[in-house]
Amino acid sequence: MKTLSKVVVMAGCTALAWAAGTGISQAATTTAGTYATVVLPVTITKVTDLNFGRFMSGGTGGSVVVDTAGAQSVTGGVTTTAALGGTATAATFTISGEPTSTYAVTFPAQTPLTGPGTSMIIGTFTMDSSGTLNTFGAAPETLSVGATLTVGASQASGAYSGTVDVAVNYN
Amino acid sequence: MKLLFAKWAAMVITAANVIIGTPTVTVVAADLMVYPTRVVMTDRQRAAQVDIINAGESQATYRVTMVRKRMTETGEFQDVGTPEPGEKFADEVAKYSPRQVTLLPGGGQTIRILFKVPPDLETGEYRSHLLFTRSAPAIARLPEKGDDEPGVIKMNIVANVGISIPVIARHGDLQAGASIDAGSVALSGEKQQVLSFTMHRSGTKSVYGDVAVYRGQEKVAEGKGFAIYTPNTVRKVSLVVPEHSRLSSGEAVRLVFTERDEKKPLAESAVVLP
C-alpha cells in the first residue's frame, strides 16, 4: 500500500484559498493506483468573449469562422467586409494549475443552438495557448478559442441557445 | 461553467442582413474537486474509489459518465466513434456507482468502481474516462417579454466545464517499456524556449510519469503527468525551458522519464543539443 498524501483537484473558475493538507481523508483500504502528489486546483477564468463579428447573411447558407487570433472569415452565402469582420474576437480564458503538469481541454464536435429558426451549429473549435498548450506554466496562461458558426439561408431572428460541454482532461 | 450571452443586432441594408455581435460572458464556477485524478485497477486490486466534493456555494447535481477517449500523439483527446484495432475500453469491464449525485455545498460523495473479470477476458489494458459534468438546468434563461427586437438574433451559449480522469483496468501479466528518441530533440522559440522530443512506448500496458531534463546535476526543465496510452506507441513532448536556465545549441543534456512512484528511470537519453 502506497503512502497516501492529500490530493486536491478542482476544475472551475473560482480559485479557492488552498493549503497543502486540505483534502479528503481516505480510508486506506480499497484505493487502487493512487498517486502521492499534491495537485493545485485547476482554475479557468474567462477574459474575452467569443464574438463572430458582423456579417451579412444571404439567400444561401454559409458559415462564419473566427480563428484563435480573432480573425473572421466567411464561406458560402455569408458575406463580410474588413470593417465588419474587424469586430470579431476569439474567446480567451486564463487557465492555471500545477506548474509543469499536463492537461488537455476538449470541446464537443458540434453544438446546436436552437431558436425560432433552423438550428445554427457551433463546431470546429480551435485552440492556442500563450504558454505551451497542454502544460501548465508557473504563471497563468491564456487559452484562445476559435470556432465555426454555421448560418442558414435567411436565418430567422430571435434568441438561440445551446450548451457547450468543455472538459479538462487528466492523463 | 461559463455563460455566453451574444447579442446580435441586425439592420436591413439593401436586402441583406448585417448581424452585429456584442456578446457578454459571465463565468460561473464548476467548483468540483476530484480525488484521485487517475484510477488503475488490476486482477488483484479490482476495486477503486474516487471522491468528489462540491466546493461551490450552492447545491449542485453532477452526472458521472464513462466515456471513450483516444489520445493523439501530441496529448490531445478525441472522442471515439469507431474503435480502432488494439483499443480496449474499460466501460465494458468496469461498473461504477452512483451515476448522478446531488451535493450540498461542501458535501462529498464516493464513487465506487469495480473491475469485473469475465472468465474468457482477453489479456490487456482496458481504458475509459470517468467524466464529471454539472447538470445544467434545462432552461438556462427564460426569454423575457419584450426581449425580442425584430430582426435581431441573440445567442445564449452555456459552456459547461467538466473534469475527466482515466479509469484503467489491467488483466493479465502486462509489461511496458519506454524510450526517448535522441534524434528528435529540438529547441525552438525565441521569447519562450521550448525543448521538444518524441517518446516511444512498447509492450502491453500504458506508461504514466514525469519527464525531466538535466544539464549536469541541474534540472533545467520538467513535465509532469505524461501518459502514453495503449495502443499508441508515440507521444510528442514539449517542455518549457525557464528563462534562468536557457539552453543553447551544442550543450549536452540528459532526458529522463520516470514512472510515478518509481525511483529508477524507465527511459533515459543523453544528447548534444542541435
Coordinates of C-alpha atoms in Angstrom, one line a residue:
Chain A
M1 CA 0.0 0.0 0.0
K2 CA 1.5 3.3 -1.0
T3 CA 1.6 6.2 1.4
L4 CA -1.3 8.4 0.6
S5 CA -0.9 12.1 0.7
K6 CA -3.5 14.6 0.0
V7 CA -4.6 15.5 -3.5
V8 CA -6.9 18.3 -4.2
V9 CA -8.0 18.9 -7.8
M10 CA -10.6 21.4 -8.8
A11 CA -12.0 22.5 -12.1
G12 CA -13.9 25.6 -12.2
C13 CA -13.3 29.3 -12.2
T14 CA -13.2 30.2 -8.5
A15 CA -9.7 30.0 -7.0
L16 CA -10.0 28.7 -3.5
A17 CA -7.7 29.6 -0.8
W18 CA -5.9 26.3 -0.7
A19 CA -3.2 24.9 1.5
A20 CA -1.4 21.6 1.4
G21 CA -3.2 19.4 3.8
T22 CA -6.7 20.3 2.6
G23 CA -8.1 17.2 1.1
I24 CA -10.1 14.2 1.6
S25 CA -9.3 11.8 4.4
Q26 CA -9.1 8.4 2.9
A27 CA -9.8 5.0 4.3
A28 CA -6.7 3.2 3.1
T29 CA -8.4 0.1 2.0
T30 CA -9.8 -0.2 -1.5
T31 CA -7.9 2.6 -3.3
A32 CA -6.1 1.3 -6.3
G33 CA -3.4 3.1 -8.0
T34 CA -3.5 6.4 -6.2
Y35 CA -0.6 8.8 -6.7
A36 CA 1.1 10.6 -3.9
T37 CA 1.3 14.0 -5.3
V38 CA -0.2 17.3 -4.3
V39 CA -2.1 18.9 -7.1
L40 CA -3.1 22.6 -7.2
P41 CA -6.7 23.3 -8.2
V42 CA -7.3 23.9 -11.8
T43 CA -8.8 27.3 -12.4
I44 CA -10.4 28.7 -15.6
T45 CA -11.4 32.3 -15.9
K46 CA -12.9 34.0 -18.9
V47 CA -11.2 37.1 -20.2
T48 CA -12.7 37.8 -23.6
D49 CA -15.9 36.7 -25.3
L50 CA -16.3 34.7 -28.4
N51 CA -17.6 37.1 -31.0
F52 CA -18.3 36.1 -34.5
G53 CA -18.3 39.7 -35.5
R54 CA -20.6 41.3 -38.0
F55 CA -21.5 39.8 -41.3
M56 CA -24.4 39.6 -43.8
S57 CA -26.5 36.5 -44.2
G58 CA -27.6 35.8 -47.7
G59 CA -30.1 33.8 -49.6
T60 CA -28.0 30.7 -49.3
G61 CA -26.4 29.3 -46.1
G62 CA -22.8 29.6 -45.1
S63 CA -20.5 29.9 -42.2
V64 CA -18.5 32.3 -40.1
V65 CA -15.1 31.2 -38.8
V66 CA -13.2 33.0 -36.0
D67 CA -9.7 31.8 -35.6
T68 CA -7.6 31.8 -32.4
A69 CA -6.2 35.2 -33.3
G70 CA -9.7 36.6 -33.6
A71 CA -9.7 36.9 -37.4
Q72 CA -13.0 36.4 -39.1
S73 CA -13.6 34.6 -42.4
V74 CA -16.8 33.7 -44.1
T75 CA -17.9 31.0 -46.6
G76 CA -21.0 30.3 -48.7
G77 CA -23.8 32.9 -48.8
V78 CA -22.4 34.8 -45.9
T79 CA -20.5 38.0 -46.8
T80 CA -18.5 40.5 -44.9
T81 CA -16.1 43.4 -45.2
A82 CA -12.9 44.2 -43.4
A83 CA -14.7 46.7 -41.3
L84 CA -17.5 44.3 -40.4
G85 CA -15.1 41.5 -39.7
G86 CA -12.9 43.7 -37.5
T87 CA -15.2 43.3 -34.6
A88 CA -14.7 39.6 -34.3
T89 CA -12.7 38.2 -31.3
A90 CA -11.7 34.8 -30.2
A91 CA -12.7 33.6 -26.7
T92 CA -9.9 33.8 -24.3
F93 CA -9.6 32.1 -20.9
T94 CA -7.0 32.2 -18.3
I95 CA -6.1 28.7 -17.1
S96 CA -3.8 27.7 -14.3
G97 CA -2.9 24.6 -12.4
E98 CA 0.0 22.6 -11.0
P99 CA 3.1 24.0 -12.8
T100 CA 4.6 21.7 -15.5
S101 CA 1.7 19.3 -15.2
T102 CA 0.0 18.0 -18.3
Y103 CA -3.7 18.7 -19.2
A104 CA -5.9 18.6 -22.2
V105 CA -9.0 20.6 -22.9
T106 CA -11.7 19.1 -25.1
F107 CA -14.7 20.7 -26.9
P108 CA -17.7 19.0 -28.4
A109 CA -17.6 18.2 -32.1
Q110 CA -20.7 20.4 -32.6
T111 CA -23.3 22.1 -30.5
P112 CA -26.7 23.0 -31.9
L113 CA -28.1 26.4 -31.0
T114 CA -31.9 26.1 -31.0
G115 CA -34.2 29.0 -31.6
P116 CA -37.0 30.4 -33.7
G117 CA -35.4 29.4 -37.0
T118 CA -33.4 26.5 -38.1
S119 CA -30.7 25.4 -35.6
M120 CA -27.4 27.1 -36.0
I121 CA -24.3 24.9 -35.3
I122 CA -21.2 25.9 -33.4
G123 CA -18.3 23.5 -34.0
T124 CA -14.8 23.0 -35.2
F125 CA -13.3 24.6 -32.1
T126 CA -9.6 25.6 -32.4
M127 CA -7.3 26.3 -29.6
D128 CA -4.0 28.1 -29.0
S129 CA -2.1 29.0 -25.8
S130 CA 0.2 31.8 -24.7
G131 CA 2.3 29.2 -22.9
T132 CA 2.8 25.6 -24.0
L133 CA -0.6 24.1 -24.9
N134 CA -1.3 21.1 -22.6
T135 CA 1.2 22.1 -20.0
F136 CA 0.5 24.3 -17.0
G137 CA 3.1 27.1 -16.6
A138 CA 4.4 28.7 -13.5
A139 CA 2.1 31.7 -14.3
P140 CA -1.5 31.5 -15.5
E141 CA -1.6 31.3 -19.3
T142 CA -4.2 32.4 -21.8
L143 CA -6.1 30.0 -23.9
S144 CA -7.5 31.4 -27.2
V145 CA -10.5 29.5 -28.6
G146 CA -11.9 30.0 -32.1
A147 CA -14.9 28.2 -33.6
T148 CA -17.1 28.0 -36.7
L149 CA -20.7 29.1 -36.8
T150 CA -23.0 27.6 -39.4
V151 CA -25.6 30.2 -40.6
G152 CA -28.7 29.1 -42.5
A153 CA -30.1 30.9 -45.5
S154 CA -32.0 34.0 -44.4
Q155 CA -31.5 32.9 -40.7
A156 CA -34.6 33.8 -38.7
S157 CA -34.2 36.4 -35.9
G158 CA -34.8 35.8 -32.2
A159 CA -33.0 34.1 -29.3
Y160 CA -30.9 31.0 -29.9
S161 CA -29.5 28.9 -27.0
G162 CA -27.3 25.9 -26.5
T163 CA -24.8 24.2 -24.2
V164 CA -21.2 23.6 -25.0
D165 CA -19.6 20.9 -22.9
V166 CA -16.0 21.7 -22.3
A167 CA -13.8 19.2 -20.3
V168 CA -10.4 19.4 -18.6
N169 CA -8.9 16.0 -19.0
Y170 CA -6.2 14.4 -16.9
N171 CA -3.7 11.9 -18.3
Chain B
M1 CA -19.4 26.9 -16.1
K2 CA -19.4 29.9 -18.3
L3 CA -22.4 31.7 -19.7
L4 CA -22.0 33.4 -23.0
F5 CA -24.6 35.9 -23.9
A6 CA -24.3 37.0 -27.5
K7 CA -26.5 39.9 -28.6
W8 CA -26.9 40.1 -32.3
A9 CA -28.4 43.3 -33.7
A10 CA -29.4 43.2 -37.4
M11 CA -30.0 46.1 -39.7
V12 CA -31.5 45.7 -43.1
I13 CA -29.2 47.0 -45.7
T14 CA -30.3 46.6 -49.3
A15 CA -32.0 43.2 -48.9
A16 CA -29.1 41.7 -46.8
N17 CA -28.9 41.5 -43.0
V18 CA -25.9 42.8 -41.1
I19 CA -25.6 40.9 -37.9
I20 CA -23.7 42.6 -35.2
G21 CA -22.4 40.5 -32.4
T22 CA -21.8 42.1 -29.0
P23 CA -21.7 39.2 -26.6
T24 CA -21.0 39.4 -22.9
V25 CA -19.9 36.4 -20.9
T26 CA -20.4 35.6 -17.2
V27 CA -18.3 32.8 -15.8
V28 CA -19.8 30.5 -13.2
A29 CA -17.6 28.0 -11.4
A30 CA -17.9 24.3 -11.8
D31 CA -16.4 24.0 -8.3
L32 CA -15.8 20.3 -8.2
M33 CA -12.9 18.6 -6.5
V34 CA -12.0 15.1 -7.7
Y35 CA -9.5 12.8 -6.0
P36 CA -7.6 10.9 -7.2
T37 CA -7.1 12.1 -10.8
R38 CA -6.5 8.6 -12.2
V39 CA -7.5 5.1 -11.3
V40 CA -5.6 1.9 -12.1
M41 CA -7.2 -1.5 -11.3
T42 CA -5.6 -4.9 -11.7
D43 CA -6.6 -8.6 -11.3
R44 CA -5.5 -8.4 -7.7
Q45 CA -6.9 -4.9 -7.0
R46 CA -10.4 -4.9 -8.5
A47 CA -12.0 -2.2 -6.5
A48 CA -11.3 1.5 -6.5
Q49 CA -13.0 4.7 -5.3
V50 CA -13.0 8.3 -6.4
D51 CA -14.1 11.0 -4.1
I52 CA -15.8 14.2 -5.3
I53 CA -16.6 17.3 -3.3
N54 CA -18.8 20.2 -4.2
A55 CA -16.6 23.2 -3.4
G56 CA -19.1 25.7 -4.6
E57 CA -21.5 27.8 -2.7
S58 CA -24.8 26.3 -3.9
Q59 CA -26.3 22.8 -4.2
A60 CA -25.3 21.1 -7.5
T61 CA -26.1 17.9 -9.3
Y62 CA -23.3 16.2 -11.1
R63 CA -23.6 13.4 -13.7
V64 CA -20.9 10.7 -13.8
T65 CA -20.5 9.1 -17.2
M66 CA -17.9 6.7 -18.6
V67 CA -16.7 7.9 -22.0
R68 CA -14.2 6.6 -24.5
K69 CA -11.4 8.9 -25.5
R70 CA -8.5 8.4 -27.8
M71 CA -5.2 10.3 -27.3
T72 CA -3.3 11.8 -30.2
E73 CA 0.5 11.9 -30.5
T74 CA 0.5 15.4 -29.1
G75 CA -1.5 14.5 -26.0
E76 CA -4.9 15.9 -27.1
F77 CA -8.0 13.8 -26.5
Q78 CA -10.6 12.9 -29.2
D79 CA -13.9 11.2 -28.8
V80 CA -14.0 7.6 -30.1
G81 CA -16.6 6.9 -32.7
T82 CA -15.4 3.6 -34.2
P83 CA -12.9 1.6 -32.2
E84 CA -9.6 1.0 -33.9
P85 CA -7.5 -2.2 -33.7
G86 CA -6.0 -2.7 -30.3
E87 CA -8.3 -0.3 -28.5
K88 CA -9.9 -1.9 -25.4
F89 CA -12.4 0.1 -23.3
A90 CA -12.9 -0.1 -19.5
D91 CA -16.6 0.6 -19.8
E92 CA -17.0 -3.0 -20.9
V93 CA -15.4 -4.4 -17.8
A94 CA -15.9 -1.8 -15.1
K95 CA -19.1 -1.0 -13.2
Y96 CA -19.4 2.2 -11.2
S97 CA -22.0 3.8 -9.0
P98 CA -23.6 6.2 -8.3
R99 CA -24.1 7.8 -11.7
Q100 CA -25.7 11.0 -10.5
V101 CA -25.0 12.9 -7.3
T102 CA -26.7 15.9 -5.8
L103 CA -24.3 17.6 -3.3
L104 CA -24.9 20.4 -0.8
P105 CA -22.1 23.0 -0.6
G106 CA -19.1 21.2 0.9
G107 CA -20.8 17.9 0.5
G108 CA -18.9 14.9 -0.8
Q109 CA -19.6 11.5 -2.3
T110 CA -17.6 8.4 -3.0
I111 CA -17.9 6.9 -6.5
R112 CA -17.1 3.1 -6.3
I113 CA -15.7 1.4 -9.3
L114 CA -15.4 -2.4 -9.7
F115 CA -13.4 -4.3 -12.2
K116 CA -15.5 -7.4 -13.3
V117 CA -13.3 -10.0 -14.9
P118 CA -15.2 -12.5 -17.1
P119 CA -13.6 -15.9 -17.4
D120 CA -12.7 -15.5 -21.1
L121 CA -11.4 -11.9 -20.9
E122 CA -8.5 -11.2 -23.3
T123 CA -5.4 -10.0 -21.5
G124 CA -4.5 -6.4 -21.9
E125 CA -5.3 -2.9 -20.7
Y126 CA -8.8 -1.6 -20.8
R127 CA -9.3 2.2 -20.5
S128 CA -12.1 4.6 -20.4
H129 CA -12.5 8.0 -18.8
L130 CA -14.8 9.0 -15.9
L131 CA -16.4 12.3 -16.8
F132 CA -17.9 14.5 -14.2
T133 CA -20.3 17.2 -15.5
R134 CA -22.6 19.5 -13.7
S135 CA -26.1 19.1 -14.9
A136 CA -27.1 22.3 -16.5
P137 CA -30.7 23.5 -15.7
A138 CA -32.9 22.5 -18.6
I139 CA -33.6 26.2 -19.4
A140 CA -30.6 28.4 -18.7
R141 CA -32.6 31.6 -19.1
L142 CA -36.2 32.2 -19.9
P143 CA -36.7 34.8 -22.7
E144 CA -38.1 38.0 -21.2
K145 CA -41.2 39.6 -22.6
G146 CA -40.4 42.4 -24.9
D147 CA -36.9 40.9 -25.3
D148 CA -37.3 40.2 -28.9
E149 CA -36.5 43.1 -31.2
P150 CA -37.4 42.5 -34.8
G151 CA -34.5 41.4 -36.9
V152 CA -32.2 40.7 -34.0
I153 CA -30.5 37.3 -33.5
K154 CA -29.4 36.7 -29.9
M155 CA -27.4 33.7 -28.6
N156 CA -27.2 32.3 -25.1
I157 CA -24.4 29.8 -25.0
V158 CA -23.9 27.9 -21.8
A159 CA -20.4 26.4 -21.5
N160 CA -20.3 23.6 -19.0
V161 CA -16.8 22.8 -17.7
G162 CA -16.3 19.2 -16.6
I163 CA -13.4 17.1 -15.5
S164 CA -12.4 13.7 -16.8
I165 CA -10.0 11.2 -15.3
P166 CA -8.7 7.9 -16.8
V167 CA -10.0 4.6 -15.4
I168 CA -7.6 1.8 -16.3
A169 CA -8.2 -1.9 -15.8
R170 CA -5.3 -4.3 -16.5
H171 CA -5.9 -8.0 -17.0
G172 CA -3.0 -10.5 -17.1
D173 CA 0.7 -10.0 -16.7
L174 CA 1.5 -6.8 -18.7
Q175 CA 4.7 -5.0 -19.3
A176 CA 5.7 -1.7 -20.8
G177 CA 8.9 -0.1 -21.9
A178 CA 9.7 3.4 -23.0
S179 CA 12.4 5.1 -24.9
I180 CA 13.4 8.7 -25.8
D181 CA 14.3 9.3 -29.4
A182 CA 17.6 11.3 -29.1
G183 CA 17.4 12.2 -32.8
S184 CA 14.1 14.0 -32.3
V185 CA 15.3 16.5 -29.8
A186 CA 14.8 20.1 -30.9
L187 CA 15.0 23.6 -29.4
S188 CA 12.6 26.3 -30.6
G189 CA 11.0 29.6 -29.5
E190 CA 12.6 33.0 -29.2
K191 CA 10.7 34.6 -26.3
Q192 CA 9.9 31.3 -24.6
Q193 CA 12.3 28.5 -25.2
V194 CA 10.7 25.1 -25.8
L195 CA 12.5 21.8 -25.8
S196 CA 10.6 19.1 -27.8
F197 CA 11.3 15.4 -28.4
T198 CA 9.5 12.2 -29.2
M199 CA 8.9 9.4 -26.7
H200 CA 8.1 5.8 -27.7
R201 CA 6.2 3.1 -25.8
S202 CA 6.4 -0.6 -26.2
G203 CA 4.7 -3.6 -24.6
T204 CA 1.2 -4.3 -23.4
K205 CA 0.3 -1.5 -21.0
S206 CA 0.4 2.2 -20.9
V207 CA 3.0 4.3 -19.2
Y208 CA 2.5 7.3 -17.0
G209 CA 5.1 9.5 -15.4
D210 CA 7.2 12.6 -15.3
V211 CA 9.9 13.9 -17.7
A212 CA 12.9 15.9 -16.6
V213 CA 15.8 17.4 -18.5
Y214 CA 19.2 17.7 -16.7
R215 CA 22.3 19.7 -17.5
G216 CA 24.9 18.1 -15.4
Q217 CA 23.2 17.9 -12.0
E218 CA 20.9 20.9 -12.7
K219 CA 17.2 20.1 -13.6
V220 CA 16.5 22.7 -16.3
A221 CA 13.0 21.6 -17.4
E222 CA 10.3 19.2 -16.4
G223 CA 6.9 18.0 -17.4
K224 CA 4.6 16.0 -15.1
G225 CA 1.8 13.6 -15.7
F226 CA 2.6 12.4 -19.2
A227 CA 0.8 9.2 -20.4
I228 CA 1.3 7.2 -23.5
Y229 CA -1.8 5.0 -23.7
T230 CA -2.3 1.7 -25.4
P231 CA -2.4 1.2 -28.4
N232 CA -0.4 4.4 -29.0
T233 CA 3.4 4.0 -29.3
V234 CA 4.4 7.6 -29.8
R235 CA 4.0 10.8 -27.8
K236 CA 5.4 14.2 -28.8
V237 CA 6.6 16.1 -25.7
S238 CA 7.2 19.8 -25.4
L239 CA 8.7 21.3 -22.3
V240 CA 9.1 24.9 -21.5
V241 CA 12.6 25.9 -20.5
P242 CA 12.5 28.6 -17.8
E243 CA 14.3 31.9 -18.7
H244 CA 17.0 31.4 -16.0
S245 CA 18.1 28.0 -17.4
R246 CA 18.1 28.8 -21.1
L247 CA 19.7 26.1 -23.3
S248 CA 21.9 26.6 -26.3
S249 CA 23.0 24.6 -29.3
G250 CA 25.9 22.3 -28.6
E251 CA 25.1 21.7 -24.9
A252 CA 24.9 18.2 -23.5
V253 CA 21.7 17.3 -21.7
R254 CA 20.2 14.2 -20.2
L255 CA 16.4 13.4 -20.7
V256 CA 14.8 11.2 -18.2
F257 CA 11.4 9.6 -18.0
T258 CA 10.4 8.2 -14.6
E259 CA 7.1 6.4 -13.9
R260 CA 5.1 7.8 -11.0
D261 CA 6.2 6.4 -7.6
E262 CA 9.2 4.7 -9.1
K263 CA 12.8 5.7 -8.3
K264 CA 14.5 4.1 -11.3
P265 CA 14.0 5.9 -14.7
L266 CA 12.1 3.9 -17.3
A267 CA 13.8 5.8 -20.2
E268 CA 16.9 7.9 -20.4
S269 CA 18.8 9.6 -23.2
A270 CA 21.9 11.7 -23.4
V271 CA 22.0 14.2 -26.3
V272 CA 24.0 17.1 -27.5
L273 CA 21.5 19.8 -28.5
P274 CA 21.4 20.5 -32.2

